[in-house]
Amino acid sequence: MSSFPEQLSDRYRRFKHRLYMPNAEQYEELAAYGQSPDVMLVSCCDSRVDPETIFNAMPGELFVVRNVANLVPPYETGGKFHGVSSALEFGVMNLRVKHIIIMGHSGCGGVKAALDMSTAIQTEAHFIRSWMSMLDNARLRVLSAHQMSPQAEKLAALEKEGVKTSITNLRTFPFVQQLEERGRLSLHGAYFDIATGTLSVLNHSRNEFYPL
Ligand SMILES: [Zn+2]
């Protein structure tokens, strides 16, 4: 039988002592009255891009969904297991979040896999291939606009294009579309550069990312 990783047990005890105890009242309140975050955030699984750390958030403040390459799929009711769509439905309809942020990042392994698929068809990585096919059109746009660019530039362009694709997909959900039209929900794109710690935000009218 494998034992629970010791380093995590130690870190948990440290958390309990240094973070939980001083904020015990806040945790108790959250437990008693439930969560009411204003912000929902879709981020990558990547261990270097942690939304709570980046936004210095306390428990109860961010409703976070993490998946490979921070993607929101288009609205569709076929199939049974819709993790992102369920979270979206809950966040928007029940929690009534006011903002949804899609946060992409530099050096994304998922986006890199999507970019590489144009040259080498991968027979393994079935789930990732299928998941990343959401960026098929975005990849074609990036490849035609950046034909002469180095690979790193193409990757960064597709990472940002992926954020825009997810925002477009968000608007295919009827409840998102309705609330956005009524001005009760705002959609945002963000991009975190790991090497510099720079967070850039999507300017919708210019369709470009600008550093904060
Ligand atoms: Zn990633």
CSV table of C-alpha atoms and ligand atoms in Angstrom, one decimal:
chain,number,residue,atom,x,y,z
A,1,MET,CA,0.0,0.0,0.0
A,2,SER,CA,1.4,3.4,-0.9
A,3,SER,CA,1.5,6.0,1.8
A,4,PHE,CA,0.4,9.6,1.5
A,5,PRO,CA,3.3,11.8,0.3
A,6,GLU,CA,5.1,12.9,3.4
A,7,GLN,CA,6.0,16.3,2.1
A,8,LEU,CA,2.3,17.0,1.6
A,9,SER,CA,1.5,15.9,5.1
A,10,ASP,CA,4.1,18.3,6.4
A,11,ARG,CA,2.9,21.1,4.2
A,12,TYR,CA,-0.7,20.5,5.2
A,13,ARG,CA,0.2,20.8,8.9
A,14,ARG,CA,2.0,24.0,8.1
A,15,PHE,CA,-1.1,25.3,6.3
A,16,LYS,CA,-3.4,24.3,9.2
A,17,HIS,CA,-1.1,26.2,11.6
A,18,ARG,CA,-0.1,29.2,9.6
A,19,LEU,CA,-3.0,29.9,7.3
A,20,TYR,CA,-6.1,28.1,8.6
A,21,MET,CA,-5.8,28.9,12.3
A,22,PRO,CA,-5.4,32.7,11.9
A,23,ASN,CA,-8.4,32.7,9.5
A,24,ALA,CA,-10.5,30.1,11.3
A,25,GLU,CA,-13.4,32.4,11.7
A,26,GLN,CA,-13.6,33.1,7.9
A,27,TYR,CA,-13.5,29.4,7.2
A,28,GLU,CA,-16.3,28.8,9.7
A,29,GLU,CA,-18.4,31.5,8.1
A,30,LEU,CA,-17.8,30.1,4.6
A,31,ALA,CA,-18.8,26.7,5.9
A,32,ALA,CA,-22.0,28.0,7.5
A,33,TYR,CA,-23.2,30.4,4.8
A,34,GLY,CA,-21.7,28.9,1.7
A,35,GLN,CA,-19.6,30.4,-1.0
A,36,SER,CA,-20.5,33.5,-3.0
A,37,PRO,CA,-17.5,34.3,-5.3
A,38,ASP,CA,-17.9,37.1,-7.8
A,39,VAL,CA,-15.3,35.7,-10.1
A,40,MET,CA,-15.1,32.4,-12.0
A,41,LEU,CA,-11.8,31.6,-13.6
A,42,VAL,CA,-10.8,29.0,-16.1
A,43,SER,CA,-7.1,28.1,-15.9
A,44,CYS,CA,-4.7,25.4,-17.0
A,45,CYS,CA,-3.7,22.4,-15.0
A,46,ASP,CA,-0.1,23.6,-15.3
A,47,SER,CA,1.4,23.6,-11.8
A,48,ARG,CA,3.3,26.9,-12.5
A,49,VAL,CA,0.1,28.8,-13.1
A,50,ASP,CA,-1.9,28.9,-9.9
A,51,PRO,CA,-4.8,31.4,-9.9
A,52,GLU,CA,-5.2,31.7,-6.1
A,53,THR,CA,-1.5,32.6,-5.9
A,54,ILE,CA,-1.5,35.0,-8.8
A,55,PHE,CA,-4.5,36.9,-7.6
A,56,ASN,CA,-3.6,36.6,-3.9
A,57,ALA,CA,-7.0,35.1,-3.3
A,58,MET,CA,-8.6,33.9,-0.1
A,59,PRO,CA,-10.9,30.8,0.1
A,60,GLY,CA,-14.3,31.7,-1.2
A,61,GLU,CA,-13.1,34.4,-3.6
A,62,LEU,CA,-12.4,32.5,-6.8
A,63,PHE,CA,-14.5,29.8,-8.4
A,64,VAL,CA,-11.8,28.0,-10.4
A,65,VAL,CA,-12.0,25.4,-13.1
A,66,ARG,CA,-8.7,24.0,-14.3
A,67,ASN,CA,-8.2,21.8,-17.3
A,68,VAL,CA,-5.6,21.1,-20.0
A,69,ALA,CA,-4.9,24.4,-21.8
A,70,ASN,CA,-7.7,26.4,-20.0
A,71,LEU,CA,-10.4,25.6,-22.6
A,72,VAL,CA,-14.1,26.1,-22.6
A,73,PRO,CA,-15.8,23.7,-25.0
A,74,PRO,CA,-18.7,25.0,-27.2
A,75,TYR,CA,-22.2,24.4,-25.9
A,76,GLU,CA,-23.5,21.0,-26.7
A,77,THR,CA,-25.8,18.7,-24.9
A,78,GLY,CA,-24.7,15.3,-26.4
A,79,GLY,CA,-22.6,13.0,-24.3
A,80,LYS,CA,-22.8,12.7,-20.5
A,81,PHE,CA,-19.7,13.9,-18.8
A,82,HIS,CA,-19.3,17.6,-19.2
A,83,GLY,CA,-17.0,18.9,-16.5
A,84,VAL,CA,-16.4,22.4,-17.7
A,85,SER,CA,-20.0,22.9,-18.8
A,86,SER,CA,-21.3,21.7,-15.4
A,87,ALA,CA,-19.0,24.1,-13.5
A,88,LEU,CA,-20.1,26.9,-15.9
A,89,GLU,CA,-23.7,26.2,-15.3
A,90,PHE,CA,-23.2,26.1,-11.5
A,91,GLY,CA,-21.0,29.2,-11.5
A,92,VAL,CA,-23.3,31.3,-13.6
A,93,MET,CA,-26.8,30.0,-12.7
A,94,ASN,CA,-26.3,29.2,-9.0
A,95,LEU,CA,-23.4,31.3,-7.7
A,96,ARG,CA,-24.3,34.2,-10.1
A,97,VAL,CA,-20.7,35.1,-10.7
A,98,LYS,CA,-20.3,38.6,-12.2
A,99,HIS,CA,-17.0,37.9,-14.1
A,100,ILE,CA,-15.6,34.9,-16.0
A,101,ILE,CA,-11.9,35.1,-16.7
A,102,ILE,CA,-10.1,32.7,-19.1
A,103,MET,CA,-6.5,32.7,-18.2
A,104,GLY,CA,-3.9,31.3,-20.6
A,105,HIS,CA,-0.2,31.1,-20.0
A,106,SER,CA,3.2,30.9,-21.7
A,107,GLY,CA,4.8,27.5,-22.4
A,108,CYS,CA,1.5,25.6,-22.3
A,109,GLY,CA,2.1,21.9,-23.0
A,110,GLY,CA,-1.5,21.4,-24.2
A,111,VAL,CA,-1.3,24.2,-26.7
A,112,LYS,CA,2.1,22.9,-27.8
A,113,ALA,CA,0.5,19.5,-28.5
A,114,ALA,CA,-2.2,21.2,-30.5
A,115,LEU,CA,0.4,23.1,-32.5
A,116,ASP,CA,2.5,20.0,-33.2
A,117,MET,CA,-0.5,18.0,-34.4
A,118,SER,CA,-0.4,19.8,-37.7
A,119,THR,CA,2.9,18.2,-38.6
A,120,ALA,CA,2.9,14.9,-36.7
A,121,ILE,CA,-0.3,12.9,-36.2
A,122,GLN,CA,0.0,11.5,-32.7
A,123,THR,CA,-1.4,8.1,-32.3
A,124,GLU,CA,-1.0,8.1,-28.6
A,125,ALA,CA,-2.4,10.8,-26.3
A,126,HIS,CA,-6.0,10.0,-27.4
A,127,PHE,CA,-7.7,12.2,-24.8
A,128,ILE,CA,-5.4,15.2,-25.3
A,129,ARG,CA,-5.7,15.0,-29.1
A,130,SER,CA,-9.4,15.0,-28.9
A,131,TRP,CA,-9.6,17.7,-26.3
A,132,MET,CA,-7.1,19.9,-28.2
A,133,SER,CA,-9.0,19.6,-31.4
A,134,MET,CA,-11.0,22.5,-30.0
A,135,LEU,CA,-8.2,24.7,-31.2
A,136,ASP,CA,-8.1,23.3,-34.8
A,137,ASN,CA,-9.4,26.5,-36.4
A,138,ALA,CA,-7.3,28.7,-34.1
A,139,ARG,CA,-4.2,26.7,-35.1
A,140,LEU,CA,-4.9,27.2,-38.8
A,141,ARG,CA,-5.4,31.0,-38.3
A,142,VAL,CA,-2.1,31.2,-36.3
A,143,LEU,CA,-0.2,29.1,-38.9
A,144,SER,CA,-1.3,31.3,-41.8
A,145,ALA,CA,-0.7,34.6,-39.9
A,146,HIS,CA,2.8,33.5,-38.6
A,147,GLN,CA,4.2,31.5,-41.5
A,148,MET,CA,7.7,32.8,-41.2
A,149,SER,CA,7.8,33.1,-37.4
A,150,PRO,CA,9.8,30.9,-35.0
A,151,GLN,CA,8.0,28.1,-33.3
A,152,ALA,CA,8.0,29.9,-29.9
A,153,GLU,CA,6.2,32.8,-31.5
A,154,LYS,CA,3.6,30.5,-33.0
A,155,LEU,CA,3.1,28.9,-29.7
A,156,ALA,CA,2.5,32.2,-27.8
A,157,ALA,CA,0.2,33.3,-30.6
A,158,LEU,CA,-1.9,30.1,-30.3
A,159,GLU,CA,-1.9,30.3,-26.5
A,160,LYS,CA,-3.5,33.7,-26.9
A,161,GLU,CA,-5.8,32.7,-29.7
A,162,GLY,CA,-6.9,29.8,-27.5
A,163,VAL,CA,-8.1,32.2,-24.8
A,164,LYS,CA,-10.2,34.1,-27.5
A,165,THR,CA,-11.6,30.8,-28.8
A,166,SER,CA,-12.8,29.9,-25.2
A,167,ILE,CA,-14.4,33.3,-24.9
A,168,THR,CA,-16.2,32.7,-28.2
A,169,ASN,CA,-17.3,29.3,-27.0
A,170,LEU,CA,-18.5,30.8,-23.7
A,171,ARG,CA,-21.0,32.9,-25.7
A,172,THR,CA,-22.5,29.7,-27.2
A,173,PHE,CA,-24.0,28.9,-23.8
A,174,PRO,CA,-27.5,30.4,-23.8
A,175,PHE,CA,-27.3,31.5,-20.1
A,176,VAL,CA,-23.9,33.2,-20.6
A,177,GLN,CA,-25.1,35.0,-23.7
A,178,GLN,CA,-28.3,36.2,-22.0
A,179,LEU,CA,-26.6,37.5,-18.8
A,180,GLU,CA,-23.8,39.2,-20.8
A,181,GLU,CA,-26.4,40.9,-23.0
A,182,ARG,CA,-28.2,42.2,-19.8
A,183,GLY,CA,-24.9,43.5,-18.5
A,184,ARG,CA,-24.9,41.1,-15.5
A,185,LEU,CA,-21.9,39.1,-16.6
A,186,SER,CA,-18.5,40.2,-18.1
A,187,LEU,CA,-16.2,37.9,-19.9
A,188,HIS,CA,-12.4,38.5,-19.8
A,189,GLY,CA,-9.3,37.1,-21.3
A,190,ALA,CA,-5.9,37.0,-19.5
A,191,TYR,CA,-2.4,35.7,-20.2
A,192,PHE,CA,0.2,34.9,-17.7
A,193,ASP,CA,3.9,34.9,-18.7
A,194,ILE,CA,5.7,32.5,-16.3
A,195,ALA,CA,9.2,33.8,-16.9
A,196,THR,CA,8.4,37.5,-16.1
A,197,GLY,CA,5.3,37.1,-13.9
A,198,THR,CA,3.5,39.5,-16.3
A,199,LEU,CA,-0.3,39.3,-16.5
A,200,SER,CA,-1.7,40.7,-19.7
A,201,VAL,CA,-5.4,41.3,-20.2
A,202,LEU,CA,-7.4,41.1,-23.4
A,203,ASN,CA,-8.8,44.4,-24.7
A,204,HIS,CA,-11.9,43.3,-26.5
A,205,SER,CA,-12.2,46.2,-28.9
A,206,ARG,CA,-8.6,45.9,-30.1
A,207,ASN,CA,-8.6,42.1,-29.8
A,208,GLU,CA,-5.1,42.3,-28.3
A,209,PHE,CA,-3.5,41.5,-24.9
A,210,TYR,CA,-2.0,44.4,-22.9
A,211,PRO,CA,0.1,44.0,-19.7
A,212,LEU,CA,-1.4,45.2,-16.4
B,1,ZN,ZN,-1.1,25.0,-20.0
